Amino acid sequence: MYRKLYFRIWLAVVLAIAVLTLAVGTVWRMTMDPPMRHVVLRNAAGEVLGAAAMRPLAESAQSHWHSAETDPDGDKARHAQAEGEESLEHRALPVGQFGRGPEFLVQMEDGQVLHVHMPRPELRPWMGSMGYVSALCLVAFAVALGTYPVVRRLTRRLENLQKSVEAWGDGNLGVRAAVEGHDEAAFLAQRFNDAAQRLEALVQARDALLESQKSLLANASHELRSPLARLRMGLELLQGGGERDALRQELERNISELDQLIGEILLASRLDAQQADLGAVERVDLVPLCAEECAHTGARLDSVDAVVQVHGVPKLLRRAVRNLLENASRHGSATQDGAGARGVILELRAFPLESSAVVRLAVMDHGPGVPVEYQQRVFEPFYRLPGVSETGGGVGLGLALVKAIAERHGGSVRCVNNPQGGARFELTLPVGRAMAS
């Protein structure tokens, strides 16, 4: 509560009122006339006929009348009188008998004693010292109570705007803030609604464009399969020898690469479609799967665990491992160092963690490696490193498919460089997590 904006504004108003109240009370007290302590009687010529100090009230009279005639230190007014004056006090009427107000016993020059009483109106209960303080507190409380709804209404709109911004930041692009009033808060809420409306329209347009592109790729890739099949049948019927056989082999290789590209595009579009059926989720042992793919590419499998299992779609996991191995074989060095063809090594490890166990599959080569500034971009579709020609093979979709497959299985993939040289691609998969829908 103490961090809320409305409470801070309200507290500032209350403190300002309290300071103002204390200042007004202090000034009022300072400007009041001091209480009367002495009286002097003069005749018409200005000659002093007599003088006396105010008579002190008795304890009972002080309690009854609650007289305010005290000096700044709160002591009762005193006056050192002569012995004759003290005797006058004993003969005089009791103090306070005639009501509230200062009383004086004045002995005239001729010896006559006058009882001087200056009556004051009766004090109401709220006009005393404590009543004055209580009245100030009551006014301050009334003002604080009255300003609270005003401050709360102003800051409540800001809080509603804050909640709308938080919900919009969490991904709810359809949220809008309530516009109330015509002040700056209402203007800010309206501007937020306008900006949110424009951004939502842009996101919807982008999503629609992406969906149309995915649909176009999927349909085009599917339709290309038919002419490719007819080309294969034509090549099989093509007879001849010599140059014609070489031409037929070249055409078969090109058709095979085109068929692979179409297959990868189809798989990429299906991975992008969240509702696509990619196959049944099973318990997959990665050790024999990786061993088969290493034998196919000539890489070396390095695994310390006999059984490494994860939940996933077997054909997708196989495609991910195959793409990593083919990428390493294609771009790694061609040296033979006992580590398998082209020096490609596949490490397979299981790591039990406190929260969940994971499996890490790392493919290493002995090529030039990947510069740090390109280690994230290599997983973008159709991206090639600078200086890499198309004659090296591949179309730039293999690593993008690996990333998509890893994310659909709740895992991740990253690229780093080995200290000994070459690139290292690490695929991390959770052991006990089912494939993301």
CSV table of C-alpha atoms in Angstrom, one decimal:
chain,number,residue,atom,x,y,z
A,1,MET,CA,0.0,0.0,0.0
A,2,TYR,CA,2.8,2.4,0.9
A,3,ARG,CA,4.2,2.2,-2.7
A,4,LYS,CA,0.9,3.0,-4.3
A,5,LEU,CA,0.8,6.3,-6.2
A,6,TYR,CA,-2.6,7.3,-4.8
A,7,PHE,CA,-1.4,6.8,-1.2
A,8,ARG,CA,1.6,9.0,-1.8
A,9,ILE,CA,-0.4,11.8,-3.3
A,10,TRP,CA,-3.0,11.6,-0.6
A,11,LEU,CA,-0.3,11.5,2.1
A,12,ALA,CA,1.3,14.6,0.5
A,13,VAL,CA,-2.0,16.4,0.7
A,14,VAL,CA,-2.6,15.4,4.3
A,15,LEU,CA,0.9,16.5,5.4
A,16,ALA,CA,0.6,19.8,3.6
A,17,ILE,CA,-2.7,20.4,5.4
A,18,ALA,CA,-1.1,19.5,8.7
A,19,VAL,CA,1.8,21.9,8.2
A,20,LEU,CA,-0.6,24.7,7.1
A,21,THR,CA,-2.8,24.1,10.2
A,22,LEU,CA,0.2,24.2,12.6
A,23,ALA,CA,1.5,27.3,10.9
A,24,VAL,CA,-1.8,29.1,11.2
A,25,GLY,CA,-2.2,28.1,14.8
A,26,THR,CA,1.3,29.3,15.7
A,27,VAL,CA,0.8,32.7,14.0
A,28,TRP,CA,-2.6,33.1,15.7
A,29,ARG,CA,-1.0,32.4,19.1
A,30,MET,CA,1.8,34.8,18.4
A,31,THR,CA,-0.4,37.7,17.3
A,32,MET,CA,-2.8,37.4,20.3
A,33,ASP,CA,-2.6,40.1,23.0
A,34,PRO,CA,-0.9,38.9,26.2
A,35,PRO,CA,-3.3,38.4,29.1
A,36,MET,CA,-3.8,41.4,31.5
A,37,ARG,CA,-1.7,41.2,34.6
A,38,HIS,CA,-1.8,44.8,36.1
A,39,VAL,CA,-4.3,47.6,36.4
A,40,VAL,CA,-3.6,51.3,37.0
A,41,LEU,CA,-6.4,53.8,38.0
A,42,ARG,CA,-5.9,57.5,37.1
A,43,ASN,CA,-8.1,60.5,37.6
A,44,ALA,CA,-9.1,63.0,34.8
A,45,ALA,CA,-5.8,64.8,35.2
A,46,GLY,CA,-3.8,61.6,34.7
A,47,GLU,CA,-2.7,61.3,38.2
A,48,VAL,CA,-2.3,57.8,39.5
A,49,LEU,CA,-4.9,57.1,42.1
A,50,GLY,CA,-3.9,53.4,42.6
A,51,ALA,CA,-2.3,50.4,41.1
A,52,ALA,CA,-2.5,46.6,41.7
A,53,ALA,CA,-1.6,43.3,40.3
A,54,MET,CA,-4.1,40.6,39.3
A,55,ARG,CA,-5.3,38.6,42.2
A,56,PRO,CA,-4.4,34.9,41.9
A,57,LEU,CA,-7.3,32.5,41.6
A,58,ALA,CA,-7.9,29.9,44.2
A,59,GLU,CA,-7.4,26.2,43.2
A,60,SER,CA,-11.2,25.7,43.0
A,61,ALA,CA,-11.7,28.8,40.9
A,62,GLN,CA,-8.9,27.7,38.6
A,63,SER,CA,-10.6,24.4,38.0
A,64,HIS,CA,-14.0,25.9,37.6
A,65,TRP,CA,-13.2,28.8,35.3
A,66,HIS,CA,-10.2,27.3,33.6
A,67,SER,CA,-8.7,30.8,33.3
A,68,ALA,CA,-6.1,31.4,30.6
A,69,GLU,CA,-4.3,34.2,32.4
A,70,THR,CA,-1.0,32.5,32.7
A,71,ASP,CA,2.4,33.6,31.7
A,72,PRO,CA,4.3,31.9,28.8
A,73,ASP,CA,5.8,29.4,31.2
A,74,GLY,CA,2.4,28.3,32.5
A,75,ASP,CA,2.9,29.7,36.1
A,76,LYS,CA,0.3,31.6,37.9
A,77,ALA,CA,0.8,35.3,38.0
A,78,ARG,CA,2.3,36.5,41.2
A,79,HIS,CA,2.9,39.9,42.7
A,80,ALA,CA,5.0,40.6,45.7
A,81,GLN,CA,2.7,42.7,47.9
A,82,ALA,CA,3.4,44.5,51.1
A,83,GLU,CA,2.2,43.3,54.4
A,84,GLY,CA,-0.7,45.8,54.2
A,85,GLU,CA,-1.8,44.4,50.9
A,86,GLU,CA,-1.7,40.9,52.2
A,87,SER,CA,-4.1,41.9,54.9
A,88,LEU,CA,-6.4,43.3,52.2
A,89,GLU,CA,-6.5,39.9,50.5
A,90,HIS,CA,-7.8,38.4,53.7
A,91,ARG,CA,-10.6,41.0,54.0
A,92,ALA,CA,-11.5,40.9,50.3
A,93,LEU,CA,-14.2,38.9,48.6
A,94,PRO,CA,-13.2,35.4,47.3
A,95,VAL,CA,-11.7,35.4,43.8
A,96,GLY,CA,-14.0,34.3,41.1
A,97,GLN,CA,-17.2,35.0,43.0
A,98,PHE,CA,-18.5,37.4,40.3
A,99,GLY,CA,-17.6,35.3,37.3
A,100,ARG,CA,-14.8,34.8,34.9
A,101,GLY,CA,-12.2,37.6,34.3
A,102,PRO,CA,-9.2,39.2,36.1
A,103,GLU,CA,-9.8,40.8,39.5
A,104,PHE,CA,-7.7,43.5,41.2
A,105,LEU,CA,-7.7,45.0,44.7
A,106,VAL,CA,-6.7,48.7,44.3
A,107,GLN,CA,-5.9,50.8,47.4
A,108,MET,CA,-6.5,54.4,46.6
A,109,GLU,CA,-4.3,57.3,47.9
A,110,ASP,CA,-7.0,58.2,50.4
A,111,GLY,CA,-6.9,54.7,51.8
A,112,GLN,CA,-10.0,53.5,50.1
A,113,VAL,CA,-9.9,49.9,48.7
A,114,LEU,CA,-11.6,49.2,45.4
A,115,HIS,CA,-12.4,45.7,44.1
A,116,VAL,CA,-12.0,45.9,40.3
A,117,HIS,CA,-13.4,43.1,38.2
A,118,MET,CA,-13.2,42.9,34.4
A,119,PRO,CA,-15.7,40.2,33.4
A,120,ARG,CA,-15.2,38.1,30.4
A,121,PRO,CA,-17.8,36.0,28.5
A,122,GLU,CA,-18.1,32.4,29.5
A,123,LEU,CA,-15.9,30.0,27.5
A,124,ARG,CA,-17.6,27.4,25.5
A,125,PRO,CA,-16.1,23.9,25.8
A,126,TRP,CA,-14.4,24.0,22.4
A,127,MET,CA,-12.8,27.4,23.0
A,128,GLY,CA,-10.3,26.2,25.6
A,129,SER,CA,-6.7,25.2,24.9
A,130,MET,CA,-7.6,21.5,24.4
A,131,GLY,CA,-10.7,22.5,22.5
A,132,TYR,CA,-8.6,24.6,20.1
A,133,VAL,CA,-6.3,21.7,19.4
A,134,SER,CA,-9.3,19.3,19.0
A,135,ALA,CA,-10.9,21.7,16.5
A,136,LEU,CA,-7.7,21.9,14.5
A,137,CYS,CA,-7.4,18.1,14.4
A,138,LEU,CA,-11.1,17.8,13.5
A,139,VAL,CA,-10.6,20.2,10.5
A,140,ALA,CA,-7.5,18.4,9.4
A,141,PHE,CA,-9.3,15.0,9.6
A,142,ALA,CA,-12.3,16.4,7.6
A,143,VAL,CA,-10.0,17.8,4.9
A,144,ALA,CA,-8.0,14.5,4.7
A,145,LEU,CA,-11.2,12.5,4.5
A,146,GLY,CA,-12.6,14.7,1.8
A,147,THR,CA,-9.5,14.7,-0.4
A,148,TYR,CA,-9.1,10.9,-0.3
A,149,PRO,CA,-11.9,10.1,-2.8
A,150,VAL,CA,-10.6,12.8,-5.2
A,151,VAL,CA,-7.0,11.5,-5.1
A,152,ARG,CA,-8.2,7.9,-5.3
A,153,ARG,CA,-10.3,8.5,-8.4
A,154,LEU,CA,-7.4,10.2,-10.2
A,155,THR,CA,-4.9,7.4,-9.4
A,156,ARG,CA,-7.4,4.6,-10.0
A,157,ARG,CA,-7.4,5.5,-13.7
A,158,LEU,CA,-3.6,5.4,-13.7
A,159,GLU,CA,-3.7,2.0,-12.1
A,160,ASN,CA,-6.2,0.7,-14.7
A,161,LEU,CA,-3.9,2.1,-17.4
A,162,GLN,CA,-0.9,0.3,-15.8
A,163,LYS,CA,-2.8,-3.0,-15.7
A,164,SER,CA,-3.8,-2.6,-19.4
A,165,VAL,CA,-0.1,-1.9,-20.3
A,166,GLU,CA,1.0,-5.0,-18.3
A,167,ALA,CA,-1.6,-7.2,-20.0
A,168,TRP,CA,-0.7,-5.9,-23.4
A,169,GLY,CA,3.0,-6.5,-22.7
A,170,ASP,CA,2.2,-10.1,-21.7
A,171,GLY,CA,0.8,-10.7,-25.2
A,172,ASN,CA,-2.9,-9.8,-24.9
A,173,LEU,CA,-2.9,-7.5,-27.9
A,174,GLY,CA,-6.7,-7.0,-27.6
A,175,VAL,CA,-6.7,-5.3,-24.2
A,176,ARG,CA,-7.7,-1.6,-24.1
A,177,ALA,CA,-7.7,0.9,-21.3
A,178,ALA,CA,-10.8,2.7,-20.1
A,179,VAL,CA,-11.0,6.4,-21.1
A,180,GLU,CA,-12.6,8.5,-18.4
A,181,GLY,CA,-12.6,12.3,-18.3
A,182,HIS,CA,-10.8,14.8,-20.4
A,183,ASP,CA,-7.6,15.4,-18.5
A,184,GLU,CA,-4.0,14.1,-19.1
A,185,ALA,CA,-4.8,10.7,-17.8
A,186,ALA,CA,-7.6,10.2,-20.2
A,187,PHE,CA,-5.4,11.5,-23.1
A,188,LEU,CA,-2.7,9.0,-22.2
A,189,ALA,CA,-5.2,6.1,-22.1
A,190,GLN,CA,-6.6,7.2,-25.5
A,191,ARG,CA,-3.1,7.3,-27.0
A,192,PHE,CA,-2.3,3.9,-25.6
A,193,ASN,CA,-5.5,2.5,-27.1
A,194,ASP,CA,-4.6,4.0,-30.5
A,195,ALA,CA,-1.1,2.6,-30.4
A,196,ALA,CA,-2.3,-0.8,-29.3
A,197,GLN,CA,-4.9,-0.9,-32.1
A,198,ARG,CA,-2.3,-0.1,-34.8
A,199,LEU,CA,0.1,-2.7,-33.5
A,200,GLU,CA,-2.6,-5.3,-33.2
A,201,ALA,CA,-3.5,-4.6,-36.8
A,202,LEU,CA,0.1,-4.9,-37.9
A,203,VAL,CA,0.6,-8.2,-36.1
A,204,GLN,CA,-2.6,-9.6,-37.5
A,205,ALA,CA,-1.5,-8.6,-41.0
A,206,ARG,CA,1.9,-10.2,-40.5
A,207,ASP,CA,0.4,-13.4,-39.2
A,208,ALA,CA,-2.0,-13.6,-42.1
A,209,LEU,CA,1.0,-13.0,-44.5
A,210,LEU,CA,3.0,-15.7,-42.8
A,211,GLU,CA,0.1,-18.1,-42.9
A,212,SER,CA,-0.4,-17.5,-46.6
A,213,GLN,CA,3.3,-18.0,-47.3
A,214,LYS,CA,3.4,-21.2,-45.3
A,215,SER,CA,0.3,-22.4,-47.2
A,216,LEU,CA,1.9,-21.5,-50.5
A,217,LEU,CA,5.1,-23.3,-49.7
A,218,ALA,CA,3.3,-26.4,-48.5
A,219,ASN,CA,1.0,-26.5,-51.5
A,220,ALA,CA,3.8,-25.8,-54.0
A,221,SER,CA,6.1,-28.3,-52.4
A,222,HIS,CA,3.4,-30.9,-52.6
A,223,GLU,CA,2.6,-30.2,-56.2
A,224,LEU,CA,6.2,-30.4,-57.2
A,225,ARG,CA,6.4,-34.0,-56.1
A,226,SER,CA,4.3,-35.2,-59.1
A,227,PRO,CA,6.5,-33.8,-61.9
A,228,LEU,CA,9.6,-35.1,-60.0
A,229,ALA,CA,8.1,-38.5,-60.0
A,230,ARG,CA,7.4,-38.4,-63.7
A,231,LEU,CA,11.0,-37.2,-64.3
A,232,ARG,CA,12.4,-40.2,-62.4
A,233,MET,CA,10.2,-42.5,-64.5
A,234,GLY,CA,11.5,-40.9,-67.7
A,235,LEU,CA,15.1,-41.2,-66.6
A,236,GLU,CA,14.6,-44.9,-65.9
A,237,LEU,CA,13.2,-45.4,-69.3
A,238,LEU,CA,16.0,-43.5,-70.9
A,239,GLN,CA,18.4,-45.9,-72.6
A,240,GLY,CA,21.9,-45.3,-74.0
A,241,GLY,CA,25.5,-45.3,-73.0
A,242,GLY,CA,28.5,-43.1,-72.8
A,243,GLU,CA,27.6,-39.4,-72.4
A,244,ARG,CA,23.9,-40.2,-72.1
A,245,ASP,CA,24.6,-42.3,-69.0
A,246,ALA,CA,26.6,-39.5,-67.5
A,247,LEU,CA,23.9,-37.0,-68.2
A,248,ARG,CA,21.3,-39.3,-66.7
A,249,GLN,CA,23.4,-39.6,-63.5
A,250,GLU,CA,23.7,-35.9,-63.3
A,251,LEU,CA,20.0,-35.5,-63.7
A,252,GLU,CA,19.3,-38.1,-61.1
A,253,ARG,CA,21.6,-36.3,-58.6
A,254,ASN,CA,19.9,-32.9,-59.3
A,255,ILE,CA,16.4,-34.5,-58.9
A,256,SER,CA,17.5,-36.1,-55.6
A,257,GLU,CA,18.7,-32.7,-54.3
A,258,LEU,CA,15.5,-31.1,-55.4
A,259,ASP,CA,13.4,-33.8,-53.8
A,260,GLN,CA,15.4,-33.3,-50.6
A,261,LEU,CA,14.8,-29.6,-50.7
A,262,ILE,CA,11.0,-30.1,-51.2
A,263,GLY,CA,11.0,-32.6,-48.3
A,264,GLU,CA,12.7,-30.1,-46.0
A,265,ILE,CA,10.4,-27.3,-47.0
A,266,LEU,CA,7.4,-29.5,-46.3
A,267,LEU,CA,8.8,-30.5,-42.9
A,268,ALA,CA,9.5,-26.8,-42.1
A,269,SER,CA,6.0,-25.8,-42.9
A,270,ARG,CA,4.5,-28.6,-40.8
A,271,LEU,CA,6.8,-27.7,-37.9
A,272,ASP,CA,5.6,-24.1,-38.1
A,273,ALA,CA,2.0,-25.2,-38.1
A,274,GLN,CA,1.3,-25.8,-34.4
A,275,GLN,CA,-1.7,-28.1,-35.1
A,276,ALA,CA,0.1,-30.3,-37.7
A,277,ASP,CA,0.3,-34.0,-36.9
A,278,LEU,CA,4.0,-34.8,-36.9
A,279,GLY,CA,3.8,-38.4,-35.6
A,280,ALA,CA,3.3,-40.3,-32.5
A,281,VAL,CA,5.3,-39.4,-29.4
A,282,GLU,CA,7.3,-42.4,-28.1
A,283,ARG,CA,10.1,-43.3,-25.8
A,284,VAL,CA,13.2,-43.1,-28.1
A,285,ASP,CA,16.6,-44.6,-27.3
A,286,LEU,CA,19.1,-42.2,-28.8
A,287,VAL,CA,22.1,-44.5,-28.7
A,288,PRO,CA,21.1,-46.9,-31.5
A,289,LEU,CA,19.6,-44.0,-33.5
A,290,CYS,CA,22.8,-42.1,-33.3
A,291,ALA,CA,24.9,-45.2,-34.1
A,292,GLU,CA,22.9,-45.8,-37.3
A,293,GLU,CA,23.3,-42.2,-38.4
A,294,CYS,CA,27.0,-42.1,-37.6
A,295,ALA,CA,27.5,-45.3,-39.6
A,296,HIS,CA,25.7,-43.6,-42.5
A,297,THR,CA,27.9,-40.5,-42.5
A,298,GLY,CA,31.1,-42.1,-41.2
A,299,ALA,CA,31.2,-40.2,-38.0
A,300,ARG,CA,32.4,-41.5,-34.6
A,301,LEU,CA,29.9,-42.0,-31.8
A,302,ASP,CA,31.2,-41.2,-28.3
A,303,SER,CA,28.7,-42.3,-25.6
A,304,VAL,CA,29.4,-43.3,-22.0
A,305,ASP,CA,25.8,-44.4,-21.3
A,306,ALA,CA,24.4,-47.6,-22.7
A,307,VAL,CA,20.8,-46.3,-22.8
A,308,VAL,CA,19.9,-42.6,-23.3
A,309,GLN,CA,16.1,-42.2,-23.8
A,310,VAL,CA,13.9,-39.2,-24.4
A,311,HIS,CA,10.2,-38.6,-25.3
A,312,GLY,CA,9.7,-37.5,-28.9
A,313,VAL,CA,8.9,-38.4,-32.5
A,314,PRO,CA,11.5,-40.8,-33.7
A,315,LYS,CA,11.6,-39.6,-37.4
A,316,LEU,CA,12.0,-36.0,-36.2
A,317,LEU,CA,14.8,-36.8,-33.8
A,318,ARG,CA,16.5,-38.9,-36.5
A,319,ARG,CA,16.2,-35.9,-39.0
A,320,ALA,CA,17.8,-33.6,-36.4
A,321,VAL,CA,20.8,-35.9,-35.8
A,322,ARG,CA,21.2,-36.5,-39.5
A,323,ASN,CA,21.2,-32.8,-40.3
A,324,LEU,CA,23.8,-32.1,-37.7
A,325,LEU,CA,26.1,-34.9,-38.9
A,326,GLU,CA,25.6,-33.9,-42.6
A,327,ASN,CA,26.3,-30.2,-41.8
A,328,ALA,CA,29.5,-31.2,-39.9
A,329,SER,CA,30.6,-33.6,-42.7
A,330,ARG,CA,29.9,-30.9,-45.4
A,331,HIS,CA,31.8,-28.0,-43.7
A,332,GLY,CA,34.3,-29.9,-41.5
A,333,SER,CA,37.9,-30.6,-42.5
A,334,ALA,CA,38.8,-33.6,-44.7
A,335,THR,CA,41.7,-34.8,-42.5
A,336,GLN,CA,41.8,-38.3,-41.3
A,337,ASP,CA,42.9,-38.4,-37.6
A,338,GLY,CA,41.2,-41.6,-36.5
A,339,ALA,CA,38.1,-39.8,-35.5
A,340,GLY,CA,36.0,-41.0,-38.4
A,341,ALA,CA,35.4,-39.6,-41.8
A,342,ARG,CA,36.1,-35.9,-42.0
A,343,GLY,CA,37.0,-35.9,-38.3
A,344,VAL,CA,33.3,-35.7,-37.2
A,345,ILE,CA,32.6,-36.8,-33.6
A,346,LEU,CA,29.1,-37.2,-32.0
A,347,GLU,CA,29.0,-37.1,-28.2
A,348,LEU,CA,25.9,-38.3,-26.3
A,349,ARG,CA,25.6,-37.6,-22.6
A,350,ALA,CA,22.8,-37.7,-20.1
A,351,PHE,CA,22.9,-35.1,-17.3
A,352,PRO,CA,20.6,-35.6,-14.2
A,353,LEU,CA,19.7,-32.3,-12.8
A,354,GLU,CA,17.8,-31.3,-9.6
A,355,SER,CA,14.7,-30.1,-11.5
A,356,SER,CA,14.8,-32.4,-14.6
A,357,ALA,CA,17.2,-34.5,-16.4
A,358,VAL,CA,18.4,-33.6,-19.9
A,359,VAL,CA,20.3,-35.3,-22.8
A,360,ARG,CA,23.0,-33.4,-24.6
A,361,LEU,CA,24.0,-34.4,-28.1
A,362,ALA,CA,27.1,-32.6,-29.4
A,363,VAL,CA,28.4,-32.9,-33.0
A,364,MET,CA,32.0,-31.6,-33.5
A,365,ASP,CA,34.1,-31.2,-36.6
A,366,HIS,CA,37.6,-30.0,-37.3
A,367,GLY,CA,36.7,-27.3,-39.9
A,368,PRO,CA,37.3,-23.5,-39.7
A,369,GLY,CA,34.5,-23.1,-37.1
A,370,VAL,CA,31.8,-20.4,-37.1
A,371,PRO,CA,32.5,-16.8,-36.2
A,372,VAL,CA,30.9,-15.6,-33.0
A,373,GLU,CA,28.8,-13.0,-34.8
A,374,TYR,CA,27.2,-15.7,-37.0
A,375,GLN,CA,26.6,-18.4,-34.4
A,376,GLN,CA,23.0,-17.4,-34.0
A,377,ARG,CA,22.3,-16.7,-37.6
A,378,VAL,CA,23.3,-20.1,-38.9
A,379,PHE,CA,20.0,-21.4,-37.6
A,380,GLU,CA,18.0,-19.0,-39.8
A,381,PRO,CA,16.3,-20.6,-42.9
A,382,PHE,CA,18.3,-20.4,-46.1
A,383,TYR,CA,21.2,-18.6,-44.4
A,384,ARG,CA,24.8,-19.2,-45.6
A,385,LEU,CA,28.0,-18.1,-44.0
A,386,PRO,CA,29.9,-15.4,-46.0
A,387,GLY,CA,32.2,-17.1,-48.5
A,388,VAL,CA,30.3,-20.4,-48.6
A,389,SER,CA,29.3,-21.2,-52.1
A,390,GLU,CA,26.2,-23.2,-53.1
A,391,THR,CA,28.5,-25.8,-54.7
A,392,GLY,CA,29.3,-27.1,-51.2
A,393,GLY,CA,25.9,-28.7,-51.0
A,394,GLY,CA,22.9,-28.0,-48.8
A,395,VAL,CA,20.2,-25.3,-49.2
A,396,GLY,CA,20.4,-23.7,-45.7
A,397,LEU,CA,17.4,-25.4,-44.2
A,398,GLY,CA,19.2,-28.2,-42.3
A,399,LEU,CA,20.1,-26.3,-39.1
A,400,ALA,CA,16.8,-24.3,-39.2
A,401,LEU,CA,15.0,-27.7,-39.1
A,402,VAL,CA,17.2,-28.8,-36.2
A,403,LYS,CA,16.3,-25.7,-34.2
A,404,ALA,CA,12.5,-26.2,-35.0
A,405,ILE,CA,12.6,-29.9,-34.0
A,406,ALA,CA,14.5,-29.1,-30.7
A,407,GLU,CA,12.0,-26.4,-29.8
A,408,ARG,CA,9.0,-28.7,-30.5
A,409,HIS,CA,10.5,-31.2,-28.1
A,410,GLY,CA,11.1,-28.6,-25.4
A,411,GLY,CA,14.8,-28.4,-26.0
A,412,SER,CA,17.3,-26.1,-27.6
A,413,VAL,CA,20.3,-26.0,-29.9
A,414,ARG,CA,23.4,-23.8,-30.0
A,415,CYS,CA,26.6,-23.3,-31.9
A,416,VAL,CA,30.0,-22.7,-30.3
A,417,ASN,CA,33.6,-23.1,-31.3
A,418,ASN,CA,35.9,-25.8,-29.9
A,419,PRO,CA,39.1,-24.6,-28.3
A,420,GLN,CA,41.0,-27.1,-30.4
A,421,GLY,CA,39.4,-25.8,-33.6
A,422,GLY,CA,36.2,-26.5,-35.5
A,423,ALA,CA,32.6,-26.0,-34.7
A,424,ARG,CA,30.5,-27.7,-32.0
A,425,PHE,CA,26.7,-27.9,-32.3
A,426,GLU,CA,24.9,-28.9,-29.0
A,427,LEU,CA,21.4,-30.3,-29.0
A,428,THR,CA,19.8,-30.4,-25.6
A,429,LEU,CA,16.6,-32.3,-25.0
A,430,PRO,CA,14.6,-32.9,-21.7
A,431,VAL,CA,14.3,-36.6,-20.7
A,432,GLY,CA,10.9,-36.6,-19.0
A,433,ARG,CA,9.1,-33.9,-21.0
A,434,ALA,CA,6.6,-34.7,-23.6
A,435,MET,CA,6.7,-33.1,-27.0
A,436,ALA,CA,5.3,-29.6,-27.2
A,437,SER,CA,1.9,-29.4,-29.0
